[in-house]
Amino acid sequence: MLAATAVSQSATDPLAGLVVGDVPEPGPRPGWSTVRVMSSSLNMHDLWTLRGVGHPPERLPVVLGCDAAGYDEDGNEVLVHPVIADADAGLGDETLDPGRALLSEQHDGAFAEYLSVPARNLIPKPAWLTFDEAACLPVAWGTAYRMLFTRAGIRAGDRVLVQGAGGGVASAAIKLAVAAGAVVYATSRSAQKRAQAESWGARRAVATGERLPERVDVVVETVGEATWSHSLRSLRPGGTVVIAGATSGTNPPADLGRVFYLQQRILGSTGCTRAELVALLKLMDATGLRPVIDRALPLAEIHKGFQLMIDGRLTGKLVIHPQSQPQPQGEPS
């Protein structure tokens, strides 16, 4: 089968280690199911793997891709919960299992024509979602859902700042927070992305680092060093920063004096549980929310997709089609 595989890592030339070619199809495995992948989507996690961040070289080669939607072995339309873990080991929360693994970390991922995952990780795809839309949800939208509702516990009327409008998690967080009745502010270096954030319902989008009209209850952080000081300064006393990524660096000045004097809370968040992904689908059904898709590319052009991500030229998600001739929905082979 055709797949996109990480064969080497480089901090300066990550795409040199990405190879598109034939690999063996996954074989049968007790308790696991094989999915015919119709759509997948790019995540920063894939780029970090190619750069050698958080992924040991001894786990190469590995098929990349954390998100997938397609057909199970019985022809049912499914999307894949990408966290492979034991919920019992996480005291009921699989994201807290010390042995958890996201697809493409310890098991081959979704940039392939076929994918093997535990049967528990399959979720029926609602008919109102296309395969492309479904493939955008598990990592980016699931992460944003957990950050906002499980970790930060936002409520209607809360003031929420989303740093770095335009990324997959950030665009999801803006739309989800607006749907929950929050007043949303956003930042971006790009005037085009600021305008896009306001079109999604943000009350105001400002240039990165610019002062907000008011202090906020919650900051959604995925940028890291470049926005960290602004996040703390924008937060009201007793407010919360919830962080699920640090694309610009992981070691900003801590500013501990501000944190303890203003009693600010810093919460980490990683991925989402299967139950949270199902809850996200229910929220989307109730509100009509849909993911923001920048474009779709065939698997053979995945290098182009990664370069767009590296250059910061995406607004929302980039979808990958592993099948050379995708079939219409509802007509599995």
PDB file of N, CA, C and O in Angstrom, residues 102-168:
ATOM      1  N   LEU A 102       0.105   8.279  20.931  1.00  0.00           N
ATOM      2  CA  LEU A 102      -0.668   8.804  19.814  1.00  0.00           C
ATOM      3  C   LEU A 102      -0.290   8.016  18.569  1.00  0.00           C
ATOM      4  O   LEU A 102       0.847   7.537  18.440  1.00  0.00           O
ATOM      5  N   LEU A 103      -1.260   7.850  17.656  1.00  0.00           N
ATOM      6  CA  LEU A 103      -0.928   7.202  16.389  1.00  0.00           C
ATOM      7  C   LEU A 103       0.334   7.818  15.796  1.00  0.00           C
ATOM      8  O   LEU A 103       0.506   9.039  15.821  1.00  0.00           O
ATOM      9  N   SER A 104       1.198   6.993  15.271  1.00  0.00           N
ATOM     10  CA  SER A 104       2.486   7.327  14.654  1.00  0.00           C
ATOM     11  C   SER A 104       3.613   7.452  15.670  1.00  0.00           C
ATOM     12  O   SER A 104       4.755   7.705  15.294  1.00  0.00           O
ATOM     13  N   GLU A 105       3.324   7.262  16.963  1.00  0.00           N
ATOM     14  CA  GLU A 105       4.395   7.259  17.960  1.00  0.00           C
ATOM     15  C   GLU A 105       4.949   5.848  18.166  1.00  0.00           C
ATOM     16  O   GLU A 105       6.154   5.617  18.005  1.00  0.00           O
ATOM     17  N   GLN A 106       4.077   4.911  18.531  1.00  0.00           N
ATOM     18  CA  GLN A 106       4.504   3.523  18.702  1.00  0.00           C
ATOM     19  C   GLN A 106       3.875   2.590  17.674  1.00  0.00           C
ATOM     20  O   GLN A 106       4.266   1.424  17.579  1.00  0.00           O
ATOM     21  N   HIS A 107       2.912   3.100  16.923  1.00  0.00           N
ATOM     22  CA  HIS A 107       2.210   2.307  15.912  1.00  0.00           C
ATOM     23  C   HIS A 107       2.108   3.133  14.633  1.00  0.00           C
ATOM     24  O   HIS A 107       1.974   4.357  14.682  1.00  0.00           O
ATOM     25  N   ASP A 108       2.168   2.454  13.492  1.00  0.00           N
ATOM     26  CA  ASP A 108       2.081   3.155  12.216  1.00  0.00           C
ATOM     27  C   ASP A 108       0.806   3.982  12.144  1.00  0.00           C
ATOM     28  O   ASP A 108      -0.262   3.572  12.604  1.00  0.00           O
ATOM     29  N   GLY A 109       0.938   5.173  11.515  1.00  0.00           N
ATOM     30  CA  GLY A 109      -0.145   6.139  11.505  1.00  0.00           C
ATOM     31  C   GLY A 109      -1.004   6.117  10.263  1.00  0.00           C
ATOM     32  O   GLY A 109      -1.067   5.125   9.520  1.00  0.00           O
ATOM     33  N   ALA A 110      -1.659   7.261  10.000  1.00  0.00           N
ATOM     34  CA  ALA A 110      -2.800   7.336   9.090  1.00  0.00           C
ATOM     35  C   ALA A 110      -2.489   7.849   7.695  1.00  0.00           C
ATOM     36  O   ALA A 110      -3.397   7.928   6.866  1.00  0.00           O
ATOM     37  N   PHE A 111      -1.242   8.208   7.402  1.00  0.00           N
ATOM     38  CA  PHE A 111      -0.906   8.631   6.042  1.00  0.00           C
ATOM     39  C   PHE A 111      -0.617   7.391   5.200  1.00  0.00           C
ATOM     40  O   PHE A 111       0.490   7.160   4.716  1.00  0.00           O
ATOM     41  N   ALA A 112      -1.658   6.581   5.056  1.00  0.00           N
ATOM     42  CA  ALA A 112      -1.541   5.312   4.351  1.00  0.00           C
ATOM     43  C   ALA A 112      -2.924   4.894   3.874  1.00  0.00           C
ATOM     44  O   ALA A 112      -3.946   5.378   4.371  1.00  0.00           O
ATOM     45  N   GLU A 113      -2.945   3.970   2.930  1.00  0.00           N
ATOM     46  CA  GLU A 113      -4.232   3.512   2.406  1.00  0.00           C
ATOM     47  C   GLU A 113      -5.001   2.679   3.428  1.00  0.00           C
ATOM     48  O   GLU A 113      -6.236   2.657   3.418  1.00  0.00           O
ATOM     49  N   TYR A 114      -4.268   2.016   4.337  1.00  0.00           N
ATOM     50  CA  TYR A 114      -4.908   1.209   5.381  1.00  0.00           C
ATOM     51  C   TYR A 114      -4.225   1.469   6.718  1.00  0.00           C
ATOM     52  O   TYR A 114      -3.016   1.734   6.792  1.00  0.00           O
ATOM     53  N   LEU A 115      -5.011   1.368   7.786  1.00  0.00           N
ATOM     54  CA  LEU A 115      -4.549   1.666   9.135  1.00  0.00           C
ATOM     55  C   LEU A 115      -5.100   0.610  10.081  1.00  0.00           C
ATOM     56  O   LEU A 115      -6.267   0.223   9.979  1.00  0.00           O
ATOM     57  N   SER A 116      -4.275   0.164  11.022  1.00  0.00           N
ATOM     58  CA  SER A 116      -4.712  -0.811  12.022  1.00  0.00           C
ATOM     59  C   SER A 116      -4.735  -0.144  13.396  1.00  0.00           C
ATOM     60  O   SER A 116      -3.738   0.460  13.819  1.00  0.00           O
ATOM     61  N   VAL A 117      -5.894  -0.243  14.077  1.00  0.00           N
ATOM     62  CA  VAL A 117      -6.050   0.344  15.423  1.00  0.00           C
ATOM     63  C   VAL A 117      -6.887  -0.587  16.284  1.00  0.00           C
ATOM     64  O   VAL A 117      -7.627  -1.425  15.765  1.00  0.00           O
ATOM     65  N   PRO A 118      -6.816  -0.436  17.618  1.00  0.00           N
ATOM     66  CA  PRO A 118      -7.722  -1.212  18.474  1.00  0.00           C
ATOM     67  C   PRO A 118      -9.173  -0.922  18.109  1.00  0.00           C
ATOM     68  O   PRO A 118      -9.541   0.226  17.807  1.00  0.00           O
ATOM     69  N   ALA A 119     -10.011  -1.944  18.138  1.00  0.00           N
ATOM     70  CA  ALA A 119     -11.415  -1.780  17.763  1.00  0.00           C
ATOM     71  C   ALA A 119     -12.098  -0.716  18.612  1.00  0.00           C
ATOM     72  O   ALA A 119     -12.995  -0.006  18.134  1.00  0.00           O
ATOM     73  N   ARG A 120     -11.691  -0.575  19.870  1.00  0.00           N
ATOM     74  CA  ARG A 120     -12.279   0.436  20.750  1.00  0.00           C
ATOM     75  C   ARG A 120     -12.077   1.847  20.220  1.00  0.00           C
ATOM     76  O   ARG A 120     -12.838   2.765  20.545  1.00  0.00           O
ATOM     77  N   ASN A 121     -11.047   2.060  19.411  1.00  0.00           N
ATOM     78  CA  ASN A 121     -10.721   3.400  18.922  1.00  0.00           C
ATOM     79  C   ASN A 121     -11.579   3.840  17.743  1.00  0.00           C
ATOM     80  O   ASN A 121     -11.440   4.978  17.267  1.00  0.00           O
ATOM     81  N   LEU A 122     -12.453   2.970  17.258  1.00  0.00           N
ATOM     82  CA  LEU A 122     -13.327   3.337  16.143  1.00  0.00           C
ATOM     83  C   LEU A 122     -14.621   3.949  16.672  1.00  0.00           C
ATOM     84  O   LEU A 122     -15.247   3.419  17.581  1.00  0.00           O
ATOM     85  N   ILE A 123     -15.011   5.069  16.082  1.00  0.00           N
ATOM     86  CA  ILE A 123     -16.243   5.767  16.442  1.00  0.00           C
ATOM     87  C   ILE A 123     -17.080   5.916  15.178  1.00  0.00           C
ATOM     88  O   ILE A 123     -16.553   6.326  14.132  1.00  0.00           O
ATOM     89  N   PRO A 124     -18.365   5.576  15.222  1.00  0.00           N
ATOM     90  CA  PRO A 124     -19.196   5.744  14.028  1.00  0.00           C
ATOM     91  C   PRO A 124     -19.166   7.195  13.532  1.00  0.00           C
ATOM     92  O   PRO A 124     -19.334   8.128  14.320  1.00  0.00           O
ATOM     93  N   LYS A 125     -18.949   7.359  12.239  1.00  0.00           N
ATOM     94  CA  LYS A 125     -18.941   8.705  11.655  1.00  0.00           C
ATOM     95  C   LYS A 125     -20.365   9.145  11.381  1.00  0.00           C
ATOM     96  O   LYS A 125     -21.087   8.470  10.646  1.00  0.00           O
ATOM     97  N   PRO A 126     -20.799  10.271  11.939  1.00  0.00           N
ATOM     98  CA  PRO A 126     -22.148  10.745  11.643  1.00  0.00           C
ATOM     99  C   PRO A 126     -22.312  11.053  10.154  1.00  0.00           C
ATOM    100  O   PRO A 126     -21.375  11.508   9.495  1.00  0.00           O
ATOM    101  N   ALA A 127     -23.515  10.833   9.642  1.00  0.00           N
ATOM    102  CA  ALA A 127     -23.768  11.069   8.222  1.00  0.00           C
ATOM    103  C   ALA A 127     -23.620  12.535   7.848  1.00  0.00           C
ATOM    104  O   ALA A 127     -23.342  12.859   6.680  1.00  0.00           O
ATOM    105  N   TRP A 128     -23.769  13.434   8.820  1.00  0.00           N
ATOM    106  CA  TRP A 128     -23.694  14.866   8.525  1.00  0.00           C
ATOM    107  C   TRP A 128     -22.258  15.375   8.419  1.00  0.00           C
ATOM    108  O   TRP A 128     -22.031  16.547   8.100  1.00  0.00           O
ATOM    109  N   LEU A 129     -21.276  14.515   8.669  1.00  0.00           N
ATOM    110  CA  LEU A 129     -19.871  14.870   8.491  1.00  0.00           C
ATOM    111  C   LEU A 129     -19.323  14.198   7.250  1.00  0.00           C
ATOM    112  O   LEU A 129     -19.554  13.003   7.026  1.00  0.00           O
ATOM    113  N   THR A 130     -18.581  14.937   6.421  1.00  0.00           N
ATOM    114  CA  THR A 130     -17.845  14.313   5.327  1.00  0.00           C
ATOM    115  C   THR A 130     -16.608  13.622   5.893  1.00  0.00           C
ATOM    116  O   THR A 130     -16.205  13.872   7.041  1.00  0.00           O
ATOM    117  N   PHE A 131     -15.998  12.767   5.087  1.00  0.00           N
ATOM    118  CA  PHE A 131     -14.750  12.140   5.533  1.00  0.00           C
ATOM    119  C   PHE A 131     -13.689  13.206   5.806  1.00  0.00           C
ATOM    120  O   PHE A 131     -12.930  13.107   6.781  1.00  0.00           O
ATOM    121  N   ASP A 132     -13.593  14.215   4.951  1.00  0.00           N
ATOM    122  CA  ASP A 132     -12.596  15.269   5.147  1.00  0.00           C
ATOM    123  C   ASP A 132     -12.819  15.988   6.470  1.00  0.00           C
ATOM    124  O   ASP A 132     -11.869  16.248   7.225  1.00  0.00           O
ATOM    125  N   GLU A 133     -14.076  16.333   6.765  1.00  0.00           N
ATOM    126  CA  GLU A 133     -14.374  17.009   8.027  1.00  0.00           C
ATOM    127  C   GLU A 133     -14.055  16.112   9.218  1.00  0.00           C
ATOM    128  O   GLU A 133     -13.456  16.565  10.203  1.00  0.00           O
ATOM    129  N   ALA A 134     -14.434  14.848   9.126  1.00  0.00           N
ATOM    130  CA  ALA A 134     -14.196  13.921  10.235  1.00  0.00           C
ATOM    131  C   ALA A 134     -12.705  13.756  10.521  1.00  0.00           C
ATOM    132  O   ALA A 134     -12.287  13.664  11.678  1.00  0.00           O
ATOM    133  N   ALA A 135     -11.892  13.752   9.469  1.00  0.00           N
ATOM    134  CA  ALA A 135     -10.449  13.558   9.636  1.00  0.00           C
ATOM    135  C   ALA A 135      -9.764  14.761  10.271  1.00  0.00           C
ATOM    136  O   ALA A 135      -8.611  14.667  10.693  1.00  0.00           O
ATOM    137  N   CYS A 136     -10.452  15.886  10.357  1.00  0.00           N
ATOM    138  CA  CYS A 136      -9.880  17.081  10.989  1.00  0.00           C
ATOM    139  C   CYS A 136     -10.112  17.122  12.495  1.00  0.00           C
ATOM    140  O   CYS A 136      -9.514  17.951  13.187  1.00  0.00           O
ATOM    141  N   LEU A 137     -10.980  16.245  13.010  1.00  0.00           N
ATOM    142  CA  LEU A 137     -11.470  16.421  14.368  1.00  0.00           C
ATOM    143  C   LEU A 137     -10.619  15.813  15.480  1.00  0.00           C
ATOM    144  O   LEU A 137     -10.407  16.468  16.512  1.00  0.00           O
ATOM    145  N   PRO A 138     -10.161  14.565  15.386  1.00  0.00           N
ATOM    146  CA  PRO A 138      -9.639  13.900  16.593  1.00  0.00           C
ATOM    147  C   PRO A 138      -8.515  14.651  17.299  1.00  0.00           C
ATOM    148  O   PRO A 138      -8.592  14.867  18.514  1.00  0.00           O
ATOM    149  N   VAL A 139      -7.467  15.060  16.598  1.00  0.00           N
ATOM    150  CA  VAL A 139      -6.345  15.708  17.277  1.00  0.00           C
ATOM    151  C   VAL A 139      -6.630  17.183  17.545  1.00  0.00           C
ATOM    152  O   VAL A 139      -6.651  17.631  18.693  1.00  0.00           O
ATOM    153  N   ALA A 140      -6.875  17.979  16.509  1.00  0.00           N
ATOM    154  CA  ALA A 140      -7.022  19.426  16.702  1.00  0.00           C
ATOM    155  C   ALA A 140      -8.291  19.783  17.473  1.00  0.00           C
ATOM    156  O   ALA A 140      -8.246  20.477  18.496  1.00  0.00           O
ATOM    157  N   TRP A 141      -9.440  19.312  17.009  1.00  0.00           N
ATOM    158  CA  TRP A 141     -10.694  19.666  17.660  1.00  0.00           C
ATOM    159  C   TRP A 141     -10.854  18.956  18.992  1.00  0.00           C
ATOM    160  O   TRP A 141     -11.373  19.521  19.944  1.00  0.00           O
ATOM    161  N   GLY A 142     -10.405  17.707  19.072  1.00  0.00           N
ATOM    162  CA  GLY A 142     -10.456  17.004  20.351  1.00  0.00           C
ATOM    163  C   GLY A 142      -9.581  17.673  21.393  1.00  0.00           C
ATOM    164  O   GLY A 142      -9.974  17.809  22.561  1.00  0.00           O
ATOM    165  N   THR A 143      -8.391  18.116  20.979  1.00  0.00           N
ATOM    166  CA  THR A 143      -7.504  18.837  21.889  1.00  0.00           C
ATOM    167  C   THR A 143      -8.146  20.126  22.367  1.00  0.00           C
ATOM    168  O   THR A 143      -8.130  20.455  23.561  1.00  0.00           O
ATOM    169  N   ALA A 144      -8.728  20.900  21.436  1.00  0.00           N
ATOM    170  CA  ALA A 144      -9.373  22.167  21.801  1.00  0.00           C
ATOM    171  C   ALA A 144     -10.554  21.933  22.732  1.00  0.00           C
ATOM    172  O   ALA A 144     -10.764  22.695  23.695  1.00  0.00           O
ATOM    173  N   TYR A 145     -11.342  20.896  22.477  1.00  0.00           N
ATOM    174  CA  TYR A 145     -12.500  20.587  23.325  1.00  0.00           C
ATOM    175  C   TYR A 145     -12.044  20.307  24.753  1.00  0.00           C
ATOM    176  O   TYR A 145     -12.605  20.846  25.719  1.00  0.00           O
ATOM    177  N   ARG A 146     -11.052  19.458  24.915  1.00  0.00           N
ATOM    178  CA  ARG A 146     -10.570  19.117  26.257  1.00  0.00           C
ATOM    179  C   ARG A 146     -10.002  20.351  26.963  1.00  0.00           C
ATOM    180  O   ARG A 146     -10.256  20.574  28.159  1.00  0.00           O
ATOM    181  N   MET A 147      -9.229  21.172  26.232  1.00  0.00           N
ATOM    182  CA  MET A 147      -8.656  22.383  26.819  1.00  0.00           C
ATOM    183  C   MET A 147      -9.742  23.295  27.377  1.00  0.00           C
ATOM    184  O   MET A 147      -9.660  23.772  28.507  1.00  0.00           O
ATOM    185  N   LEU A 148     -10.774  23.538  26.572  1.00  0.00           N
ATOM    186  CA  LEU A 148     -11.798  24.506  26.944  1.00  0.00           C
ATOM    187  C   LEU A 148     -12.750  23.991  28.015  1.00  0.00           C
ATOM    188  O   LEU A 148     -13.016  24.674  29.010  1.00  0.00           O
ATOM    189  N   PHE A 149     -13.270  22.788  27.812  1.00  0.00           N
ATOM    190  CA  PHE A 149     -14.390  22.327  28.635  1.00  0.00           C
ATOM    191  C   PHE A 149     -13.961  21.431  29.803  1.00  0.00           C
ATOM    192  O   PHE A 149     -14.503  21.560  30.906  1.00  0.00           O
ATOM    193  N   THR A 150     -13.012  20.530  29.569  1.00  0.00           N
ATOM    194  CA  THR A 150     -12.589  19.631  30.642  1.00  0.00           C
ATOM    195  C   THR A 150     -11.571  20.292  31.556  1.00  0.00           C
ATOM    196  O   THR A 150     -11.713  20.274  32.780  1.00  0.00           O
ATOM    197  N   ARG A 151     -10.549  20.900  30.966  1.00  0.00           N
ATOM    198  CA  ARG A 151      -9.465  21.459  31.778  1.00  0.00           C
ATOM    199  C   ARG A 151      -9.784  22.858  32.294  1.00  0.00           C
ATOM    200  O   ARG A 151      -9.697  23.120  33.486  1.00  0.00           O
ATOM    201  N   ALA A 152     -10.151  23.785  31.392  1.00  0.00           N
ATOM    202  CA  ALA A 152     -10.409  25.164  31.827  1.00  0.00           C
ATOM    203  C   ALA A 152     -11.827  25.359  32.332  1.00  0.00           C
ATOM    204  O   ALA A 152     -12.094  26.316  33.061  1.00  0.00           O
ATOM    205  N   GLY A 153     -12.757  24.499  31.938  1.00  0.00           N
ATOM    206  CA  GLY A 153     -14.130  24.581  32.423  1.00  0.00           C
ATOM    207  C   GLY A 153     -14.828  25.879  32.057  1.00  0.00           C
ATOM    208  O   GLY A 153     -15.492  26.492  32.894  1.00  0.00           O
ATOM    209  N   ILE A 154     -14.710  26.318  30.805  1.00  0.00           N
ATOM    210  CA  ILE A 154     -15.306  27.601  30.431  1.00  0.00           C
ATOM    211  C   ILE A 154     -16.828  27.541  30.509  1.00  0.00           C
ATOM    212  O   ILE A 154     -17.441  26.486  30.348  1.00  0.00           O
ATOM    213  N   ARG A 155     -17.412  28.711  30.744  1.00  0.00           N
ATOM    214  CA  ARG A 155     -18.866  28.862  30.821  1.00  0.00           C
ATOM    215  C   ARG A 155     -19.293  30.030  29.941  1.00  0.00           C
ATOM    216  O   ARG A 155     -18.476  30.885  29.581  1.00  0.00           O
ATOM    217  N   ALA A 156     -20.582  30.070  29.619  1.00  0.00           N
ATOM    218  CA  ALA A 156     -21.109  31.179  28.832  1.00  0.00           C
ATOM    219  C   ALA A 156     -20.792  32.502  29.525  1.00  0.00           C
ATOM    220  O   ALA A 156     -20.937  32.633  30.740  1.00  0.00           O
ATOM    221  N   GLY A 157     -20.320  33.461  28.742  1.00  0.00           N
ATOM    222  CA  GLY A 157     -19.959  34.761  29.276  1.00  0.00           C
ATOM    223  C   GLY A 157     -18.503  34.913  29.634  1.00  0.00           C
ATOM    224  O   GLY A 157     -18.024  36.043  29.836  1.00  0.00           O
ATOM    225  N   ASP A 158     -17.749  33.810  29.736  1.00  0.00           N
ATOM    226  CA  ASP A 158     -16.319  33.909  30.013  1.00  0.00           C
ATOM    227  C   ASP A 158     -15.615  34.641  28.886  1.00  0.00           C
ATOM    228  O   ASP A 158     -16.015  34.582  27.719  1.00  0.00           O
ATOM    229  N   ARG A 159     -14.522  35.320  29.257  1.00  0.00           N
ATOM    230  CA  ARG A 159     -13.648  35.976  28.283  1.00  0.00           C
ATOM    231  C   ARG A 159     -12.503  35.025  27.993  1.00  0.00           C
ATOM    232  O   ARG A 159     -11.807  34.572  28.918  1.00  0.00           O
ATOM    233  N   VAL A 160     -12.296  34.699  26.714  1.00  0.00           N
ATOM    234  CA  VAL A 160     -11.298  33.702  26.311  1.00  0.00           C
ATOM    235  C   VAL A 160     -10.386  34.300  25.251  1.00  0.00           C
ATOM    236  O   VAL A 160     -10.863  34.862  24.254  1.00  0.00           O
ATOM    237  N   LEU A 161      -9.085  34.187  25.457  1.00  0.00           N
ATOM    238  CA  LEU A 161      -8.087  34.592  24.465  1.00  0.00           C
ATOM    239  C   LEU A 161      -7.500  33.341  23.820  1.00  0.00           C
ATOM    240  O   LEU A 161      -7.046  32.434  24.523  1.00  0.00           O
ATOM    241  N   VAL A 162      -7.507  33.296  22.492  1.00  0.00           N
ATOM    242  CA  VAL A 162      -6.882  32.204  21.747  1.00  0.00           C
ATOM    243  C   VAL A 162      -5.663  32.767  21.029  1.00  0.00           C
ATOM    244  O   VAL A 162      -5.778  33.626  20.152  1.00  0.00           O
ATOM    245  N   GLN A 163      -4.492  32.283  21.408  1.00  0.00           N
ATOM    246  CA  GLN A 163      -3.253  32.745  20.782  1.00  0.00           C
ATOM    247  C   GLN A 163      -3.012  32.008  19.466  1.00  0.00           C
ATOM    248  O   GLN A 163      -3.273  30.807  19.341  1.00  0.00           O
ATOM    249  N   GLY A 164      -2.514  32.724  18.462  1.00  0.00           N
ATOM    250  CA  GLY A 164      -2.099  32.091  17.209  1.00  0.00           C
ATOM    251  C   GLY A 164      -3.240  31.643  16.339  1.00  0.00           C
ATOM    252  O   GLY A 164      -3.261  30.496  15.863  1.00  0.00           O
ATOM    253  N   ALA A 165      -4.210  32.530  16.078  1.00  0.00           N
ATOM    254  CA  ALA A 165      -5.351  32.169  15.227  1.00  0.00           C
ATOM    255  C   ALA A 165      -4.857  31.680  13.875  1.00  0.00           C
ATOM    256  O   ALA A 165      -3.936  32.238  13.298  1.00  0.00           O
ATOM    257  N   GLY A 166      -5.477  30.638  13.373  1.00  0.00           N
ATOM    258  CA  GLY A 166      -5.096  30.078  12.079  1.00  0.00           C
ATOM    259  C   GLY A 166      -4.650  28.640  12.166  1.00  0.00           C
ATOM    260  O   GLY A 166      -4.861  27.861  11.241  1.00  0.00           O
ATOM    261  N   GLY A 167      -4.014  28.249  13.272  1.00  0.00           N
ATOM    262  CA  GLY A 167      -3.634  26.856  13.447  1.00  0.00           C
ATOM    263  C   GLY A 167      -4.843  25.972  13.679  1.00  0.00           C
ATOM    264  O   GLY A 167      -5.942  26.451  13.980  1.00  0.00           O
ATOM    265  N   GLY A 168      -4.647  24.665  13.532  1.00  0.00           N
ATOM    266  CA  GLY A 168      -5.761  23.730  13.653  1.00  0.00           C
ATOM    267  C   GLY A 168      -6.426  23.768  15.010  1.00  0.00           C
ATOM    268  O   GLY A 168      -7.647  23.857  15.122  1.00  0.00           O
TER     269      GLY A 168
END
